[in-house]
Short mmCIF file of C-alpha atoms and ligand atoms in Angstrom, two decimals:
data_model
loop_
_atom_site.label_atom_id
_atom_site.label_comp_id
_atom_site.label_asym_id
_atom_site.label_seq_id
_atom_site.Cartn_x
_atom_site.Cartn_y
_atom_site.Cartn_z
CA MET D 278 -76.92 -54.30 -5.94
CA SER D 279 -78.60 -51.15 -7.16
CA SER D 280 -79.37 -51.24 -10.84
CA LYS D 281 -81.66 -49.17 -13.02
CA TYR D 282 -83.30 -52.48 -13.90
CA ASN D 283 -84.20 -53.21 -10.29
CA ALA D 284 -87.24 -51.94 -8.41
CA ASP D 285 -87.26 -48.38 -7.08
CA GLU D 286 -88.45 -47.72 -3.49
CA LYS D 287 -92.07 -47.90 -4.56
CA GLY D 288 -91.49 -51.19 -6.35
CA PHE D 289 -91.57 -49.83 -9.89
CA TYR D 290 -89.50 -51.15 -12.76
CA GLY D 291 -89.98 -48.32 -15.22
CA GLU D 292 -93.74 -48.10 -15.58
CA PHE D 293 -94.35 -51.63 -14.28
CA GLY D 294 -94.72 -53.07 -10.79
CA GLY D 295 -96.05 -51.21 -7.74
CA ALA D 296 -98.64 -52.54 -5.31
CA PHE D 297 -102.22 -52.40 -6.62
CA ILE D 298 -104.02 -54.17 -3.80
CA PRO D 299 -107.38 -54.04 -2.06
CA GLU D 300 -107.33 -51.88 1.06
CA MET D 301 -107.98 -54.94 3.22
CA LEU D 302 -104.60 -56.34 2.22
CA TYR D 303 -102.69 -53.15 2.81
CA PRO D 304 -101.53 -53.81 6.42
CA ASN D 305 -100.05 -57.22 5.53
CA VAL D 306 -98.17 -56.00 2.47
CA GLU D 307 -97.06 -52.82 4.23
CA GLU D 308 -95.60 -54.77 7.16
CA LEU D 309 -93.56 -56.83 4.73
CA ARG D 310 -92.53 -53.82 2.65
CA LEU D 311 -91.21 -51.96 5.68
CA LYS D 312 -89.21 -54.91 6.98
CA TYR D 313 -88.05 -57.19 4.16
CA LEU D 314 -84.82 -55.37 3.34
CA GLU D 315 -83.77 -54.87 6.93
CA ILE D 316 -84.48 -58.53 7.74
CA SER D 317 -82.76 -59.96 4.69
CA GLU D 318 -79.66 -57.86 5.31
CA GLU D 319 -79.24 -58.94 8.95
CA LYS D 320 -76.08 -60.95 9.56
CA SER D 321 -77.95 -63.79 11.29
CA PHE D 322 -80.45 -63.98 8.41
CA LYS D 323 -77.71 -64.19 5.81
CA GLU D 324 -75.89 -66.86 7.76
CA GLU D 325 -78.98 -69.01 8.18
CA PHE D 326 -80.02 -68.53 4.52
CA GLN D 327 -76.56 -69.39 3.22
CA SER D 328 -76.11 -72.39 5.44
CA LEU D 329 -79.50 -73.84 4.41
CA LEU D 330 -78.72 -73.22 0.74
CA ARG D 331 -75.46 -75.06 1.21
CA GLU D 332 -76.46 -77.96 3.42
CA TYR D 333 -80.14 -78.47 2.64
CA VAL D 334 -80.55 -77.34 -0.97
CA GLY D 335 -77.10 -78.49 -2.11
CA ARG D 336 -75.63 -75.20 -3.34
CA PRO D 337 -73.57 -74.07 -5.08
CA THR D 338 -75.08 -75.93 -8.02
CA PRO D 339 -72.50 -76.88 -10.67
CA LEU D 340 -71.76 -74.81 -13.75
CA TYR D 341 -71.32 -77.67 -16.18
CA PHE D 342 -69.57 -77.41 -19.56
CA ALA D 343 -71.82 -79.30 -21.99
CA LYS D 344 -69.25 -80.66 -24.40
CA ARG D 345 -71.39 -82.53 -26.90
CA LEU D 346 -74.07 -79.83 -26.98
CA SER D 347 -71.32 -77.25 -27.53
CA GLN D 348 -69.88 -79.26 -30.43
CA LYS D 349 -73.27 -79.45 -32.06
CA HIS D 350 -73.80 -75.68 -31.88
CA ASN D 351 -70.14 -74.79 -32.46
CA THR D 352 -69.87 -72.59 -29.37
CA LYS D 353 -69.20 -72.93 -25.63
CA ILE D 354 -72.30 -73.86 -23.71
CA TYR D 355 -72.46 -74.08 -19.92
CA LEU D 356 -75.46 -75.34 -17.96
CA LYS D 357 -76.32 -73.85 -14.56
CA ARG D 358 -77.59 -76.96 -12.82
CA GLU D 359 -80.60 -75.74 -10.79
CA ASP D 360 -82.10 -79.15 -11.58
CA LEU D 361 -79.78 -80.55 -8.91
CA CYS D 362 -81.34 -78.47 -6.12
CA HIS D 363 -83.27 -80.37 -3.45
CA THR D 364 -86.85 -80.87 -4.74
CA GLY D 365 -85.60 -80.62 -8.32
CA ALA D 366 -85.74 -76.95 -9.27
CA HIS D 367 -84.76 -73.40 -8.38
CA LYS D 368 -88.04 -72.72 -6.54
CA ILE D 369 -86.64 -73.84 -3.20
CA ASN D 370 -84.12 -70.94 -3.14
CA ASN D 371 -87.07 -68.58 -2.81
CA THR D 372 -89.18 -70.57 -0.37
CA ILE D 373 -86.22 -70.90 2.01
CA GLY D 374 -85.69 -67.14 1.87
CA GLN D 375 -89.35 -66.33 2.45
CA ILE D 376 -89.86 -68.76 5.30
CA LEU D 377 -86.91 -67.21 7.12
CA VAL D 378 -88.55 -63.80 6.67
CA ALA D 379 -91.85 -65.24 7.95
CA LYS D 380 -90.17 -66.59 11.07
CA ARG D 381 -88.53 -63.25 11.81
CA LEU D 382 -91.92 -61.52 11.44
CA GLY D 383 -93.27 -63.95 14.06
CA LYS D 384 -95.66 -65.71 11.66
CA HIS D 385 -96.42 -69.37 12.27
CA ARG D 386 -99.00 -70.15 9.59
CA ILE D 387 -97.88 -70.28 5.96
CA ILE D 388 -100.12 -70.10 2.90
CA ALA D 389 -99.22 -70.46 -0.77
CA GLU D 390 -100.85 -70.79 -4.16
CA THR D 391 -99.79 -73.36 -6.68
CA GLY D 392 -100.62 -74.25 -10.27
CA ALA D 393 -98.68 -77.33 -11.31
CA GLY D 394 -97.79 -77.98 -7.69
CA GLN D 395 -94.05 -77.27 -7.89
CA HIS D 396 -94.23 -74.14 -5.75
CA GLY D 397 -96.65 -75.93 -3.42
CA VAL D 398 -94.12 -78.72 -2.93
CA ALA D 399 -91.25 -76.26 -2.38
CA THR D 400 -93.36 -74.43 0.22
CA ALA D 401 -94.55 -77.61 1.96
CA THR D 402 -90.91 -78.73 2.10
CA VAL D 403 -89.65 -75.65 3.94
CA CYS D 404 -92.69 -75.69 6.26
CA ALA D 405 -91.82 -79.26 7.24
CA LEU D 406 -88.22 -78.16 7.72
CA MET D 407 -89.28 -75.36 10.06
CA GLY D 408 -92.23 -77.12 11.69
CA LEU D 409 -94.76 -74.52 10.51
CA LYS D 410 -98.37 -75.06 9.49
CA CYS D 411 -98.82 -75.02 5.72
CA ILE D 412 -101.92 -74.50 3.62
CA VAL D 413 -101.63 -74.66 -0.15
CA TYR D 414 -104.44 -73.39 -2.38
CA MET D 415 -104.74 -75.21 -5.67
CA GLY D 416 -107.36 -75.15 -8.41
CA GLU D 417 -109.66 -78.16 -8.40
CA ILE D 418 -108.70 -79.00 -11.98
CA ASP D 419 -104.99 -78.75 -11.18
CA ILE D 420 -105.48 -81.06 -8.19
CA GLU D 421 -106.77 -83.70 -10.62
CA ARG D 422 -104.06 -83.06 -13.21
CA GLN D 423 -101.15 -83.01 -10.77
CA ALA D 424 -101.92 -85.88 -8.42
CA PRO D 425 -98.26 -86.80 -7.64
CA ASN D 426 -97.49 -83.26 -6.42
CA VAL D 427 -100.66 -83.24 -4.31
CA ALA D 428 -99.48 -86.49 -2.71
CA ARG D 429 -96.03 -84.99 -2.09
CA MET D 430 -97.50 -81.95 -0.36
CA LYS D 431 -99.68 -84.15 1.84
CA MET D 432 -96.73 -86.37 2.77
CA LEU D 433 -94.85 -83.23 3.76
CA GLY D 434 -97.67 -82.37 6.14
CA ALA D 435 -99.38 -79.62 4.14
CA GLU D 436 -103.11 -79.18 3.76
CA VAL D 437 -104.15 -78.78 0.12
CA ARG D 438 -107.31 -76.70 -0.25
CA PRO D 439 -109.15 -76.81 -3.58
CA ALA D 440 -110.13 -73.56 -5.33
CA THR D 441 -113.52 -74.25 -6.85
CA SER D 442 -114.37 -70.90 -8.45
CA GLY D 443 -113.76 -69.62 -11.99
CA SER D 444 -111.62 -71.82 -14.20
CA LYS D 445 -110.45 -73.76 -11.10
CA THR D 446 -106.78 -73.18 -11.94
CA LEU D 447 -103.86 -71.03 -10.75
CA LYS D 448 -105.50 -67.63 -10.81
CA ASP D 449 -108.43 -68.92 -8.75
CA ALA D 450 -106.03 -70.52 -6.26
CA THR D 451 -104.27 -67.15 -5.99
CA ASN D 452 -107.57 -65.41 -5.29
CA GLU D 453 -108.30 -67.90 -2.50
CA ALA D 454 -104.85 -67.40 -0.98
CA ILE D 455 -105.33 -63.63 -1.00
CA ARG D 456 -108.74 -64.02 0.66
CA ASP D 457 -107.19 -66.21 3.36
CA TRP D 458 -104.46 -63.63 3.97
CA ILE D 459 -107.00 -60.83 4.34
CA ASN D 460 -108.83 -62.91 6.96
CA ASN D 461 -105.68 -63.87 8.87
CA PRO D 462 -103.47 -60.78 8.92
CA GLU D 463 -101.82 -61.44 12.29
CA ASP D 464 -100.35 -64.91 12.17
CA THR D 465 -100.15 -65.74 8.45
CA PHE D 466 -97.40 -65.26 5.86
CA TYR D 467 -98.10 -65.66 2.14
CA ILE D 468 -95.20 -67.25 0.25
CA ILE D 469 -95.48 -66.26 -3.43
CA GLY D 470 -93.73 -68.52 -5.94
CA SER D 471 -92.31 -66.18 -8.57
CA VAL D 472 -91.28 -62.56 -9.22
CA VAL D 473 -94.93 -61.54 -9.33
CA GLY D 474 -97.46 -60.02 -6.95
CA PRO D 475 -97.45 -56.61 -5.24
CA HIS D 476 -94.22 -54.88 -4.20
CA PRO D 477 -92.10 -56.03 -2.35
CA TYR D 478 -92.58 -59.60 -3.64
CA PRO D 479 -90.96 -59.26 -7.08
CA ASP D 480 -87.89 -57.59 -5.60
CA MET D 481 -87.70 -59.95 -2.63
CA VAL D 482 -87.98 -63.07 -4.79
CA ALA D 483 -85.44 -61.74 -7.31
CA ARG D 484 -82.97 -61.13 -4.47
CA PHE D 485 -83.39 -64.67 -3.12
CA GLN D 486 -82.95 -66.16 -6.60
CA SER D 487 -79.99 -63.89 -7.40
CA VAL D 488 -77.74 -66.51 -5.81
CA ILE D 489 -77.88 -68.18 -9.25
CA SER D 490 -76.01 -65.40 -11.08
CA GLU D 491 -73.80 -64.72 -8.06
CA GLU D 492 -72.53 -68.29 -8.34
CA ILE D 493 -72.26 -68.13 -12.16
CA LYS D 494 -69.89 -65.15 -11.87
CA LEU D 495 -67.59 -66.90 -9.38
CA GLN D 496 -67.67 -70.18 -11.28
CA LEU D 497 -66.95 -68.59 -14.66
CA GLU D 498 -64.03 -66.76 -13.22
CA GLU D 499 -62.61 -69.99 -11.89
CA ILE D 500 -63.22 -72.01 -15.07
CA GLU D 501 -62.79 -69.44 -17.84
CA ASN D 502 -60.95 -66.66 -16.05
CA ARG D 503 -63.69 -64.18 -16.91
CA LYS D 504 -66.67 -62.96 -14.90
CA ASN D 505 -69.17 -62.44 -17.65
CA PRO D 506 -70.60 -64.73 -20.29
CA ASP D 507 -71.76 -63.50 -23.70
CA TYR D 508 -75.27 -64.89 -23.31
CA VAL D 509 -77.55 -65.98 -20.48
CA ILE D 510 -80.66 -67.87 -21.57
CA ALA D 511 -83.55 -68.70 -19.23
CA CYS D 512 -87.21 -69.64 -19.55
CA VAL D 513 -89.89 -67.33 -18.15
CA GLY D 514 -93.15 -68.35 -16.53
CA GLY D 515 -93.54 -65.66 -13.90
CA GLY D 516 -89.82 -65.05 -14.28
CA SER D 517 -88.04 -66.08 -11.08
CA ASN D 518 -85.36 -68.39 -12.46
CA ALA D 519 -84.63 -65.86 -15.22
CA ALA D 520 -84.51 -63.01 -12.69
CA GLY D 521 -82.00 -64.98 -10.63
CA ALA D 522 -79.86 -65.92 -13.63
CA PHE D 523 -79.88 -62.34 -15.01
CA TYR D 524 -79.60 -60.41 -11.74
CA HIS D 525 -75.87 -59.74 -11.45
CA PHE D 526 -75.53 -59.16 -15.20
CA LEU D 527 -78.29 -56.57 -15.59
CA ASP D 528 -75.88 -53.63 -15.70
CA ASP D 529 -73.29 -55.34 -17.88
CA GLU D 530 -74.88 -54.50 -21.21
CA ASN D 531 -72.32 -56.68 -23.01
CA VAL D 532 -74.04 -59.72 -21.55
CA ASN D 533 -76.93 -60.64 -23.84
CA LEU D 534 -79.95 -61.74 -21.83
CA ILE D 535 -82.47 -64.00 -23.54
CA ALA D 536 -85.86 -64.64 -21.93
CA VAL D 537 -87.80 -67.56 -23.36
CA GLU D 538 -91.56 -67.77 -23.25
CA ALA D 539 -93.89 -70.60 -24.16
CA ALA D 540 -95.49 -70.21 -27.59
CA GLY D 541 -97.63 -73.29 -26.91
CA LYS D 542 -99.22 -74.41 -30.16
CA GLY D 543 -97.97 -71.22 -31.87
CA VAL D 544 -97.98 -67.53 -30.93
CA ASN D 545 -101.06 -66.85 -33.05
CA SER D 546 -102.87 -70.11 -32.32
CA GLY D 547 -104.88 -68.74 -29.40
CA GLU D 548 -103.20 -71.41 -27.28
CA SER D 549 -99.96 -69.96 -25.93
CA ALA D 550 -98.34 -68.19 -23.01
CA ALA D 551 -96.20 -65.74 -25.01
CA THR D 552 -97.00 -62.84 -22.72
CA SER D 553 -94.49 -60.25 -23.92
CA LEU D 554 -95.59 -60.63 -27.55
CA LEU D 555 -99.32 -60.87 -26.92
CA GLY D 556 -99.71 -58.99 -23.66
CA LYS D 557 -100.90 -55.48 -22.96
CA THR D 558 -100.39 -53.42 -19.84
CA GLY D 559 -102.75 -54.41 -17.06
CA VAL D 560 -102.89 -55.31 -13.39
CA ILE D 561 -102.68 -58.88 -12.17
CA HIS D 562 -102.10 -60.12 -8.62
CA GLY D 563 -101.39 -56.63 -7.37
CA SER D 564 -98.80 -55.65 -9.94
CA LYS D 565 -98.87 -53.58 -13.12
CA THR D 566 -97.32 -55.60 -15.88
CA LEU D 567 -97.76 -57.14 -19.32
CA LEU D 568 -100.68 -59.45 -19.34
CA MET D 569 -102.60 -61.55 -21.85
CA GLN D 570 -106.11 -60.15 -21.90
CA THR D 571 -109.12 -59.54 -24.09
CA ASN D 572 -109.95 -56.06 -25.43
CA ASP D 573 -112.20 -55.44 -22.44
CA GLY D 574 -109.51 -56.47 -19.97
CA GLN D 575 -110.50 -60.04 -19.11
CA ILE D 576 -107.50 -62.26 -18.47
CA THR D 577 -106.96 -64.80 -21.26
CA GLU D 578 -106.37 -68.40 -20.19
CA PRO D 579 -102.76 -69.20 -21.08
CA TYR D 580 -101.66 -72.51 -22.53
CA SER D 581 -98.34 -74.37 -22.61
CA ILE D 582 -97.41 -78.05 -22.53
CA SER D 583 -95.27 -77.13 -19.53
CA ALA D 584 -97.40 -76.33 -16.51
CA GLY D 585 -94.75 -74.00 -15.04
CA LEU D 586 -94.85 -71.59 -17.99
CA ASP D 587 -98.61 -71.54 -18.15
CA TYR D 588 -99.09 -68.08 -16.59
CA PRO D 589 -100.96 -65.16 -18.23
CA GLY D 590 -98.56 -62.45 -17.02
CA ILE D 591 -94.85 -61.92 -16.50
CA GLY D 592 -93.20 -60.29 -13.52
CA PRO D 593 -92.80 -56.50 -13.72
CA MET D 594 -89.01 -56.76 -13.90
CA HIS D 595 -89.34 -58.73 -17.12
CA ALA D 596 -92.01 -56.43 -18.55
CA ASN D 597 -89.47 -53.64 -18.12
CA LEU D 598 -86.57 -55.68 -19.55
CA PHE D 599 -88.80 -56.30 -22.57
CA GLN D 600 -89.86 -52.71 -22.98
CA THR D 601 -86.35 -51.29 -22.57
CA LYS D 602 -85.01 -54.06 -24.85
CA ARG D 603 -82.40 -54.95 -22.20
CA ALA D 604 -83.43 -58.57 -22.71
CA GLU D 605 -84.40 -60.26 -25.94
CA PHE D 606 -87.68 -62.17 -25.70
CA LEU D 607 -88.14 -65.28 -27.82
CA SER D 608 -90.96 -67.77 -27.79
CA ILE D 609 -90.73 -71.50 -28.32
CA THR D 610 -93.53 -73.89 -29.27
CA ASP D 611 -94.44 -77.09 -27.43
CA ASP D 612 -92.97 -79.16 -30.26
CA GLU D 613 -89.66 -77.29 -30.30
CA ALA D 614 -89.34 -77.60 -26.53
CA MET D 615 -90.09 -81.32 -26.50
CA GLU D 616 -87.48 -81.98 -29.19
CA ALA D 617 -84.91 -79.88 -27.31
CA GLY D 618 -85.63 -81.83 -24.12
CA LEU D 619 -85.08 -85.13 -25.89
CA GLU D 620 -81.91 -83.82 -27.51
CA LEU D 621 -80.43 -82.79 -24.14
CA ALA D 622 -81.20 -86.25 -22.78
CA LYS D 623 -79.42 -87.94 -25.69
CA LEU D 624 -76.44 -85.57 -25.94
CA GLU D 625 -75.70 -84.92 -22.29
CA GLY D 626 -77.55 -87.54 -20.26
CA ILE D 627 -79.72 -84.91 -18.63
CA ILE D 628 -83.53 -84.98 -18.82
CA PRO D 629 -84.68 -81.38 -18.28
CA ALA D 630 -88.00 -80.07 -17.01
CA ILE D 631 -90.10 -79.10 -20.02
CA GLU D 632 -89.96 -75.48 -18.80
CA SER D 633 -86.16 -75.57 -19.04
CA ALA D 634 -86.32 -77.37 -22.40
CA HIS D 635 -87.82 -74.16 -23.82
CA ALA D 636 -84.55 -72.37 -23.02
CA PHE D 637 -82.53 -75.08 -24.79
CA ALA D 638 -84.66 -74.83 -27.94
CA VAL D 639 -83.35 -71.29 -28.41
CA LEU D 640 -79.94 -72.76 -29.29
CA ASN D 641 -81.49 -73.79 -32.62
CA HIS D 642 -82.67 -70.23 -33.34
CA LYS D 643 -79.51 -68.25 -32.72
CA THR D 644 -76.04 -68.36 -34.22
CA PHE D 645 -73.17 -68.01 -31.80
CA ASN D 646 -69.45 -67.44 -32.36
CA PRO D 647 -67.16 -70.39 -31.58
CA ASP D 648 -65.58 -68.57 -28.64
CA ASP D 649 -68.84 -67.20 -27.21
CA ILE D 650 -69.74 -68.35 -23.72
CA VAL D 651 -73.42 -69.21 -23.57
CA ILE D 652 -75.08 -70.05 -20.26
CA VAL D 653 -78.39 -71.87 -20.21
CA ASN D 654 -80.19 -71.90 -16.87
CA LEU D 655 -81.37 -75.46 -16.39
CA SER D 656 -84.16 -74.50 -14.01
CA GLY D 657 -85.39 -77.98 -13.15
CA ARG D 658 -85.22 -81.70 -13.75
CA GLY D 659 -87.60 -83.64 -15.94
CA ASP D 660 -88.74 -86.37 -13.53
CA LYS D 661 -92.04 -84.59 -12.95
CA ASP D 662 -92.61 -84.46 -16.73
CA LEU D 663 -91.97 -88.08 -17.54
CA THR D 664 -95.61 -88.86 -18.36
CA THR D 665 -95.74 -85.89 -20.75
CA TYR D 666 -92.52 -87.02 -22.47
CA ILE D 667 -93.82 -90.61 -22.68
CA ASN D 668 -97.14 -89.60 -24.21
CA TYR D 669 -95.57 -87.11 -26.60
CA PHE D 670 -92.84 -89.37 -27.97
CA LYS D 671 -94.86 -92.60 -27.52
CA ILE D 672 -91.84 -94.01 -25.67
C1 PLP W 243 -91.96 -73.06 -11.93
C2 PLP W 243 -90.89 -73.37 -12.89
C3 PLP W 243 -90.50 -72.46 -13.89
C4 PLP W 243 -91.21 -71.16 -14.14
O1 PLP W 243 -91.18 -70.26 -13.08
P1 PLP W 243 -90.27 -68.95 -13.09
O2 PLP W 243 -90.74 -68.17 -11.93
O3 PLP W 243 -90.50 -68.26 -14.39
O4 PLP W 243 -88.87 -69.40 -12.96
C5 PLP W 243 -89.45 -72.80 -14.72
N1 PLP W 243 -88.80 -73.97 -14.59
C6 PLP W 243 -89.13 -74.87 -13.64
C7 PLP W 243 -88.37 -76.15 -13.56
C8 PLP W 243 -90.19 -74.61 -12.76
O5 PLP W 243 -90.52 -75.52 -11.83
#
């Protein structure tokens, strides 16, 4: 689908995006840029992608009418159940797509970066599925904090390499992955976990995740006899689940798009990840975008209770949706998200990932009409967050 909100040929979304990379990385990124569209539009690629989404991931995911939640907010709320995907979140849609591209480029060694470990697990999963070697870079501190995901990756056959420089978190893991890719240009493919990084990654990842809004359209038509909802609400870390949920609605300006960022302990507390509100234009991971930084351009450490939203930038597509006001950006504190997560558990019997709980908290900030159709993208399940819920609510 061509849309003025999608990337142009150079990978720009308005003034954001592009490929700002060291020269040493140019051949790798250029190879991908020249081939990703052709590959992903091949008939055999589409067939393999769709059959894996169906039989391995479990798609289409349900569009579930949340009756009790709807009653509470006096409107019609549907949940897009990405939490029911294999491995528990939307991330697998993207890693399946990218590993199929890697195979068609003849690559047999896969690298990835991970923060909380969710993207690492999704990558290790598809590498096991395809029998490819998998190396996941992860900050030393994150390795300590996210032991269960490290164990999962190891069980799936991946090697987890600690990043020991800087703050020993996601951005340092990303630097290590980029260094590895520079040193192994021939046989290695870098699977990036969100709509971030140099062109063509943001566009490629958005296309793989766009299956979410493609399904929403078909499902709404079947259930409600209309293709478009009034609102689509999704949380934004880097922005991939939101990009997927928004994708096929970008040009329908009647559909209100709401992107939800993590305000952490409060937007002005110095401990948040509310990038659109606090960010300024800068370059991170090869892309020009909005970025939390100091006056002299040093990246500010982000904070959120949910590890998946704890990212100092947003993808260039979202920076442009913010700047053009096509999407409304709201931010939700840790406390609001935790309460919304507990409420969904009690009202609907669904424990959401804390990332997704941020999207649900927005329901308390907006007033909807009784006949509005509101879709909340339930990006992942809360199993991984049980310890955080337990400690927070002293359960
Ligand atoms: C990783 C993650 C996110 C944030 O990533 P996006 O690229 O912004 O979608 C949101 N929800 C869940 C469940 C995640 O695992």
